[in-house]
Amino acid sequence: MRLARVLRVLVTREVTIMLHYRWWLAMLQLSNIVAPAISLLVWRGAIAQGSTPPVTETFLTTYLVLVSIVAMLTSSWTSGFLADSIRLGGLSSWLVRPCSTHLNGIANNIGEKVVKLVLLVPLVAVLGIIFRSEVELPPVGVRWFAFAVSLVMAGAMTFSLDIVIGSLAFWFEDVTAVNRLRYLLARILSGSLIPLALFPAAVIPFLNAQPFRFMVSFPLEVLLGHPSGQSFALQVGWFAAFVGSAVAIWRLGLRSYQGAGA
Amino acid sequence: MSRYARLWWSCLRQAIRRDLQFRSQTLINAFASVAELVLGLIPVLILTGTSAAEVGWNGPLTLIVVGIYGACTGLMDCFVAPNLRRIDGYVRKGELDLILIRPVNAQLFATLRWMEPAELGRVVTGLGLAVAGAHAAHLPFEAGLVIRAASWTAIGFVGFSVLWANLVYLAFWFESAEPINEVALEVREAGRYPLTYFPKSVQFVLATVVPAGLIAAVPAKVLTGTVTTLTTGLLLLTAGVALTILHWRLASRRYSSAS
């Protein structure tokens, strides 16, 4: 209960801070929507010229219109801040407080998502209106609820991975290059550029099992398709593994932490 | 002119020395740069793999597009991007003072000073991909076609850099324009795809105002023997460079310095 109260206070503070950067965040949202919009244009162009992808045009269009919102909601930008606070000693001030630095990280992520959502939805709406003839959403019901649950687990997985990468700063001076590699892999394997169903059949079993799928693609599959119960179980398994790894690496790293000036 | 060549050479040596100081970081960055090219190949190959034969694009031709795109953007990320990414900070934190007081052309120096040699790994890999694609597509090796294709890539390189520079100069007019770099990078991604797939209006935009299509798609077409005249491209490029110099002059007048 106390944690919820602290979280609410922290989120309110973060939203207030984020509002100072609204134009900065608006430009970021513009960059978020460009990649799926390019994919949408080339794929629709290819279909118009006789291309035969393994999914319907409606699924492809709806997926690529919605993917920027899902990718934004399940993203996390904690690793850089966390690595900085470890390297520069800012973590010390959180270690002496009766509240975890990760609660602040969660509040920071929720705050940016609240502001970003307001900025991104109009852009997605414009894209949706342009391609409205091929956009099809399910009626409000169980599927939307399952989508929300899957979305929260996807967000928690990304946040946990961010803690793991940020925690590498306990041992390495700079984690920027590792982060770059992670983003490169995630861009392809999470389905944020094109639906994973478009990949060749030979690699589909691997793509369906790997964790990045559950960070962007899976929530959309839940909303637009009919994923198996086995897939849900796999997401719960990866969720537990990511959260567990984050907790273990954080605890291990704290043992080797030396505050700046200590 | 030789003074600027010496200055550029000094900047390059300094960049290499800096990279040698942080070797593991440089190695991971070089690996990531090549990985970016290889992973970027996947969606384009999937797209052309599912396309009908009459579209005229197949695996080998796609390899040429992605290869040239990778090599050209590797050069851009080594020599241009590190500088353009810093312009916002120069303006916001007043660091431009340190450039303006030097006895060199400030715009040129701000555009060429920083380099990231680790990105050059993508140039080698990209050219390798393009050569492999040309070989697999059984394209004849004609020096004239290669020079013409390289000229189009150069026009695309300078043209897109000029557009990007104008976007980052918004930092002089607005409080912070840092994320505009991300917008520019995402738009540049359109150059990875053969132009044929885009609607006609978008093709026109990608060949003129946002010349991402000139980086690789047009040069690849030229290599297949499609005749395209360079005059219009060169005229547009000259106009773009002149406008960029003018934009810098107008924008830098608004600069309020660190004091």
mmCIF file of C-alpha atoms in Angstrom, chain B:
data_model
loop_
_atom_site.group_PDB
_atom_site.id
_atom_site.type_symbol
_atom_site.label_atom_id
_atom_site.label_comp_id
_atom_site.label_asym_id
_atom_site.label_seq_id
_atom_site.Cartn_x
_atom_site.Cartn_y
_atom_site.Cartn_z
ATOM 1 C CA MET B 1 42.443 23.911 -49.570
ATOM 2 C CA SER B 2 45.526 22.029 -48.349
ATOM 3 C CA ARG B 3 44.997 23.663 -44.935
ATOM 4 C CA TYR B 4 41.556 22.014 -44.741
ATOM 5 C CA ALA B 5 42.987 18.687 -45.920
ATOM 6 C CA ARG B 6 45.581 18.882 -43.117
ATOM 7 C CA LEU B 7 42.868 19.793 -40.615
ATOM 8 C CA TRP B 8 40.706 16.842 -41.720
ATOM 9 C CA TRP B 9 43.677 14.475 -41.502
ATOM 10 C CA SER B 10 44.419 15.680 -37.950
ATOM 11 C CA CYS B 11 40.790 15.100 -36.955
ATOM 12 C CA LEU B 12 40.913 11.568 -38.403
ATOM 13 C CA ARG B 13 44.126 10.712 -36.516
ATOM 14 C CA GLN B 14 42.609 12.073 -33.319
ATOM 15 C CA ALA B 15 39.478 9.925 -33.872
ATOM 16 C CA ILE B 16 41.580 6.781 -34.364
ATOM 17 C CA ARG B 17 43.590 7.527 -31.220
ATOM 18 C CA ARG B 18 40.362 8.035 -29.275
ATOM 19 C CA ASP B 19 38.996 4.705 -30.508
ATOM 20 C CA LEU B 20 42.230 2.975 -29.486
ATOM 21 C CA GLN B 21 41.719 4.273 -25.949
ATOM 22 C CA PHE B 22 38.364 2.454 -25.643
ATOM 23 C CA ARG B 23 39.169 -0.725 -27.559
ATOM 24 C CA SER B 24 36.412 -3.046 -26.303
ATOM 25 C CA GLN B 25 33.781 -0.357 -26.909
ATOM 26 C CA THR B 26 35.181 0.245 -30.415
ATOM 27 C CA LEU B 27 35.162 -3.478 -31.206
ATOM 28 C CA ILE B 28 31.530 -3.898 -30.073
ATOM 29 C CA ASN B 29 30.576 -0.796 -32.085
ATOM 30 C CA ALA B 30 32.333 -2.159 -35.201
ATOM 31 C CA PHE B 31 30.523 -5.481 -34.723
ATOM 32 C CA ALA B 32 27.191 -3.691 -34.190
ATOM 33 C CA SER B 33 27.768 -1.629 -37.329
ATOM 34 C CA VAL B 34 28.209 -4.777 -39.453
ATOM 35 C CA ALA B 35 25.311 -6.509 -37.634
ATOM 36 C CA GLU B 36 23.126 -3.506 -38.508
ATOM 37 C CA LEU B 37 23.781 -4.155 -42.187
ATOM 38 C CA VAL B 38 23.178 -7.906 -41.978
ATOM 39 C CA LEU B 39 19.998 -7.559 -39.892
ATOM 40 C CA GLY B 40 18.777 -4.771 -42.177
ATOM 41 C CA LEU B 41 19.052 -7.186 -45.067
ATOM 42 C CA ILE B 42 16.441 -9.542 -43.585
ATOM 43 C CA PRO B 43 13.211 -7.508 -44.099
ATOM 44 C CA VAL B 44 14.263 -6.497 -47.619
ATOM 45 C CA LEU B 45 15.063 -10.086 -48.614
ATOM 46 C CA ILE B 46 11.734 -11.278 -47.186
ATOM 47 C CA LEU B 47 9.939 -8.547 -49.139
ATOM 48 C CA THR B 48 11.570 -9.369 -52.473
ATOM 49 C CA GLY B 49 11.301 -13.110 -51.745
ATOM 50 C CA THR B 50 7.502 -12.925 -51.653
ATOM 51 C CA SER B 51 7.248 -10.576 -54.635
ATOM 52 C CA ALA B 52 5.985 -11.503 -58.044
ATOM 53 C CA ALA B 53 8.603 -11.935 -60.799
ATOM 54 C CA GLU B 54 7.183 -9.075 -62.878
ATOM 55 C CA VAL B 55 8.192 -6.541 -60.193
ATOM 56 C CA GLY B 56 11.727 -7.068 -61.498
ATOM 57 C CA TRP B 57 13.549 -7.363 -58.172
ATOM 58 C CA ASN B 58 15.164 -10.562 -57.003
ATOM 59 C CA GLY B 59 17.599 -11.633 -54.264
ATOM 60 C CA PRO B 60 20.874 -10.663 -56.016
ATOM 61 C CA LEU B 61 19.602 -7.211 -57.082
ATOM 62 C CA THR B 62 18.346 -6.639 -53.533
ATOM 63 C CA LEU B 63 21.810 -7.557 -52.231
ATOM 64 C CA ILE B 64 23.263 -4.783 -54.397
ATOM 65 C CA VAL B 65 20.794 -2.210 -52.997
ATOM 66 C CA VAL B 66 21.386 -3.214 -49.363
ATOM 67 C CA GLY B 67 25.168 -3.475 -49.940
ATOM 68 C CA ILE B 68 25.507 0.006 -51.478
ATOM 69 C CA TYR B 69 23.137 1.396 -48.827
ATOM 70 C CA GLY B 70 25.246 -0.172 -46.043
ATOM 71 C CA ALA B 71 28.546 1.102 -47.473
ATOM 72 C CA CYS B 72 27.228 4.621 -48.038
ATOM 73 C CA THR B 73 25.499 4.923 -44.659
ATOM 74 C CA GLY B 74 28.638 3.483 -43.000
ATOM 75 C CA LEU B 75 30.595 6.424 -44.474
ATOM 76 C CA MET B 76 27.832 8.803 -43.375
ATOM 77 C CA ASP B 77 27.824 7.399 -39.828
ATOM 78 C CA CYS B 78 31.623 7.675 -39.677
ATOM 79 C CA PHE B 79 32.112 11.186 -41.045
ATOM 80 C CA VAL B 80 28.798 13.067 -40.945
ATOM 81 C CA ALA B 81 26.448 11.682 -38.266
ATOM 82 C CA PRO B 82 28.814 12.164 -35.245
ATOM 83 C CA ASN B 83 29.015 15.883 -36.085
ATOM 84 C CA LEU B 84 25.350 16.473 -36.839
ATOM 85 C CA ARG B 85 24.388 14.694 -33.599
ATOM 86 C CA ARG B 86 26.478 17.254 -31.670
ATOM 87 C CA ILE B 87 25.034 20.445 -33.216
ATOM 88 C CA ASP B 88 22.087 20.520 -30.775
ATOM 89 C CA GLY B 89 24.508 20.335 -27.820
ATOM 90 C CA TYR B 90 26.771 23.028 -29.332
ATOM 91 C CA VAL B 91 23.831 25.430 -29.513
ATOM 92 C CA ARG B 92 22.101 24.517 -26.264
ATOM 93 C CA LYS B 93 25.207 24.464 -24.064
ATOM 94 C CA GLY B 94 27.044 27.306 -25.786
ATOM 95 C CA GLU B 95 29.857 25.036 -26.988
ATOM 96 C CA LEU B 96 29.661 26.595 -30.458
ATOM 97 C CA ASP B 97 31.769 29.445 -29.010
ATOM 98 C CA LEU B 98 34.817 27.172 -29.132
ATOM 99 C CA ILE B 99 34.231 26.544 -32.848
ATOM 100 C CA LEU B 100 33.414 30.134 -33.805
ATOM 101 C CA ILE B 101 36.662 31.505 -32.331
ATOM 102 C CA ARG B 102 38.834 29.192 -34.474
ATOM 103 C CA PRO B 103 40.449 30.557 -37.656
ATOM 104 C CA VAL B 104 38.509 28.108 -39.880
ATOM 105 C CA ASN B 105 35.112 28.024 -41.591
ATOM 106 C CA ALA B 106 32.843 27.275 -38.592
ATOM 107 C CA GLN B 107 30.171 25.409 -40.597
ATOM 108 C CA LEU B 108 32.742 23.193 -42.309
ATOM 109 C CA PHE B 109 34.592 22.517 -39.057
ATOM 110 C CA ALA B 110 31.346 21.719 -37.191
ATOM 111 C CA THR B 111 30.473 19.279 -39.998
ATOM 112 C CA LEU B 112 33.810 17.442 -40.248
ATOM 113 C CA ARG B 113 35.426 17.536 -36.817
ATOM 114 C CA TRP B 114 34.215 14.281 -35.228
ATOM 115 C CA MET B 115 34.620 10.833 -36.803
ATOM 116 C CA GLU B 116 33.820 7.289 -35.709
ATOM 117 C CA PRO B 117 36.172 4.951 -37.623
ATOM 118 C CA ALA B 118 34.461 1.839 -36.124
ATOM 119 C CA GLU B 119 31.540 2.452 -38.513
ATOM 120 C CA LEU B 120 33.833 1.826 -41.501
ATOM 121 C CA GLY B 121 33.439 -1.947 -40.984
ATOM 122 C CA ARG B 122 30.038 -1.570 -42.626
ATOM 123 C CA VAL B 123 31.605 0.051 -45.698
ATOM 124 C CA VAL B 124 33.797 -2.987 -46.389
ATOM 125 C CA THR B 125 30.972 -5.478 -45.706
ATOM 126 C CA GLY B 126 28.502 -3.427 -47.732
ATOM 127 C CA LEU B 127 30.772 -3.232 -50.761
ATOM 128 C CA GLY B 128 31.382 -6.996 -50.433
ATOM 129 C CA LEU B 129 27.613 -7.625 -50.449
ATOM 130 C CA ALA B 130 27.134 -5.354 -53.472
ATOM 131 C CA VAL B 131 29.919 -7.101 -55.437
ATOM 132 C CA ALA B 132 28.514 -10.552 -54.493
ATOM 133 C CA GLY B 133 25.030 -9.416 -55.591
ATOM 134 C CA ALA B 134 26.337 -8.070 -58.911
ATOM 135 C CA HIS B 135 28.189 -11.338 -59.513
ATOM 136 C CA ALA B 136 25.108 -13.445 -58.678
ATOM 137 C CA ALA B 137 22.917 -11.261 -60.912
ATOM 138 C CA HIS B 138 25.438 -11.739 -63.778
ATOM 139 C CA LEU B 139 25.762 -7.992 -64.297
ATOM 140 C CA PRO B 140 28.474 -7.005 -66.776
ATOM 141 C CA PHE B 141 31.349 -5.061 -65.189
ATOM 142 C CA GLU B 142 31.501 -1.806 -67.151
ATOM 143 C CA ALA B 143 33.625 1.021 -65.767
ATOM 144 C CA GLY B 144 31.225 3.652 -67.173
ATOM 145 C CA LEU B 145 28.207 2.163 -65.381
ATOM 146 C CA VAL B 146 30.140 1.783 -62.113
ATOM 147 C CA ILE B 147 31.300 5.438 -62.239
ATOM 148 C CA ARG B 148 27.757 6.593 -63.020
ATOM 149 C CA ALA B 149 26.324 4.495 -60.151
ATOM 150 C CA ALA B 150 29.020 5.795 -57.766
ATOM 151 C CA SER B 151 28.163 9.365 -58.831
ATOM 152 C CA TRP B 152 24.487 8.789 -57.967
ATOM 153 C CA THR B 153 25.508 7.350 -54.587
ATOM 154 C CA ALA B 154 27.686 10.431 -53.984
ATOM 155 C CA ILE B 155 24.751 12.709 -54.889
ATOM 156 C CA GLY B 156 22.534 10.708 -52.492
ATOM 157 C CA PHE B 157 25.214 10.866 -49.765
ATOM 158 C CA VAL B 158 25.721 14.629 -49.986
ATOM 159 C CA GLY B 159 22.031 15.304 -50.659
ATOM 160 C CA PHE B 160 20.825 13.370 -47.611
ATOM 161 C CA SER B 161 23.589 14.851 -45.423
ATOM 162 C CA VAL B 162 22.505 18.335 -46.518
ATOM 163 C CA LEU B 163 18.867 17.576 -45.638
ATOM 164 C CA TRP B 164 19.918 16.173 -42.254
ATOM 165 C CA ALA B 165 22.105 19.251 -41.591
ATOM 166 C CA ASN B 166 19.157 21.573 -42.299
ATOM 167 C CA LEU B 167 17.013 19.559 -39.887
ATOM 168 C CA VAL B 168 19.573 19.762 -37.066
ATOM 169 C CA TYR B 169 20.004 23.512 -37.626
ATOM 170 C CA LEU B 170 16.460 23.714 -36.184
ATOM 171 C CA ALA B 171 18.367 23.659 -32.889
ATOM 172 C CA PHE B 172 19.088 27.367 -33.514
ATOM 173 C CA TRP B 173 15.366 28.125 -33.820
ATOM 174 C CA PHE B 174 13.879 25.809 -31.148
ATOM 175 C CA GLU B 175 14.897 25.040 -27.573
ATOM 176 C CA SER B 176 16.017 21.478 -28.329
ATOM 177 C CA ALA B 177 15.952 19.589 -31.624
ATOM 178 C CA GLU B 178 17.983 16.534 -30.578
ATOM 179 C CA PRO B 179 15.400 13.820 -31.529
ATOM 180 C CA ILE B 180 15.320 15.192 -35.080
ATOM 181 C CA ASN B 181 18.411 13.002 -35.574
ATOM 182 C CA GLU B 182 16.281 9.914 -34.892
ATOM 183 C CA VAL B 183 13.654 11.113 -37.390
ATOM 184 C CA ALA B 184 16.395 11.599 -40.028
ATOM 185 C CA LEU B 185 17.834 8.118 -39.361
ATOM 186 C CA GLU B 186 14.415 6.462 -39.616
ATOM 187 C CA VAL B 187 13.590 8.281 -42.860
ATOM 188 C CA ARG B 188 16.991 7.242 -44.269
ATOM 189 C CA GLU B 189 15.896 3.593 -43.820
ATOM 190 C CA ALA B 190 13.582 4.026 -46.823
ATOM 191 C CA GLY B 191 16.748 4.004 -48.977
ATOM 192 C CA ARG B 192 17.268 0.344 -48.109
ATOM 193 C CA TYR B 193 14.295 -0.751 -50.232
ATOM 194 C CA PRO B 194 14.040 -0.830 -54.044
ATOM 195 C CA LEU B 195 12.050 2.271 -55.064
ATOM 196 C CA THR B 196 9.595 0.235 -57.188
ATOM 197 C CA TYR B 197 7.673 -0.849 -54.083
ATOM 198 C CA PHE B 198 6.775 2.700 -53.031
ATOM 199 C CA PRO B 199 3.794 4.625 -54.452
ATOM 200 C CA LYS B 200 4.781 6.993 -57.289
ATOM 201 C CA SER B 201 4.428 10.138 -55.134
ATOM 202 C CA VAL B 202 6.712 8.680 -52.439
ATOM 203 C CA GLN B 203 9.223 7.616 -55.130
ATOM 204 C CA PHE B 204 9.365 11.236 -56.303
ATOM 205 C CA VAL B 205 9.964 12.482 -52.742
ATOM 206 C CA LEU B 206 12.707 9.868 -52.170
ATOM 207 C CA ALA B 207 14.468 10.982 -55.351
ATOM 208 C CA THR B 208 14.291 14.740 -54.672
ATOM 209 C CA VAL B 209 13.451 16.372 -51.316
ATOM 210 C CA VAL B 210 14.452 13.364 -49.173
ATOM 211 C CA PRO B 211 17.096 11.792 -51.437
ATOM 212 C CA ALA B 212 17.328 8.469 -49.540
ATOM 213 C CA GLY B 213 16.382 6.699 -52.785
ATOM 214 C CA LEU B 214 19.498 8.055 -54.511
ATOM 215 C CA ILE B 215 21.835 6.384 -51.992
ATOM 216 C CA ALA B 216 21.346 2.837 -53.306
ATOM 217 C CA ALA B 217 18.102 2.171 -55.240
ATOM 218 C CA VAL B 218 18.930 4.441 -58.197
ATOM 219 C CA PRO B 219 22.635 3.370 -58.372
ATOM 220 C CA ALA B 220 21.551 -0.305 -58.381
ATOM 221 C CA LYS B 221 19.190 0.406 -61.300
ATOM 222 C CA VAL B 222 22.031 2.207 -63.099
ATOM 223 C CA LEU B 223 24.234 -0.893 -62.696
ATOM 224 C CA THR B 224 21.571 -2.958 -64.486
ATOM 225 C CA GLY B 225 21.933 -0.634 -67.487
ATOM 226 C CA THR B 226 19.029 1.786 -66.881
ATOM 227 C CA VAL B 227 20.079 5.157 -68.303
ATOM 228 C CA THR B 228 19.617 8.159 -65.996
ATOM 229 C CA THR B 229 21.019 11.611 -66.600
ATOM 230 C CA LEU B 230 23.074 13.140 -63.786
ATOM 231 C CA THR B 231 22.434 16.801 -64.659
ATOM 232 C CA THR B 232 19.172 17.226 -62.706
ATOM 233 C CA GLY B 233 20.671 15.526 -59.658
ATOM 234 C CA LEU B 234 23.731 17.766 -59.715
ATOM 235 C CA LEU B 235 21.604 20.903 -60.142
ATOM 236 C CA LEU B 236 19.371 19.964 -57.195
ATOM 237 C CA LEU B 237 22.440 19.154 -55.108
ATOM 238 C CA THR B 238 24.062 22.526 -55.843
ATOM 239 C CA ALA B 239 20.838 24.314 -54.881
ATOM 240 C CA GLY B 240 20.652 22.224 -51.672
ATOM 241 C CA VAL B 241 24.244 23.019 -50.652
ATOM 242 C CA ALA B 242 23.724 26.749 -51.342
ATOM 243 C CA LEU B 243 20.527 26.768 -49.246
ATOM 244 C CA THR B 244 22.314 24.959 -46.415
ATOM 245 C CA ILE B 245 25.122 27.565 -46.330
ATOM 246 C CA LEU B 246 22.472 30.297 -46.290
ATOM 247 C CA HIS B 247 20.509 28.496 -43.555
ATOM 248 C CA TRP B 248 23.646 28.240 -41.363
ATOM 249 C CA ARG B 249 24.368 31.951 -41.810
ATOM 250 C CA LEU B 250 20.804 32.937 -40.912
ATOM 251 C CA ALA B 251 20.546 30.444 -38.057
ATOM 252 C CA SER B 252 23.936 31.203 -36.487
ATOM 253 C CA ARG B 253 22.920 34.875 -36.184
ATOM 254 C CA ARG B 254 20.345 33.705 -33.600
ATOM 255 C CA TYR B 255 23.031 31.959 -31.554
ATOM 256 C CA SER B 256 23.205 33.647 -28.164
ATOM 257 C CA SER B 257 26.553 32.161 -27.037
ATOM 258 C CA ALA B 258 27.426 30.660 -23.641
ATOM 259 C CA SER B 259 27.576 33.998 -21.876
#
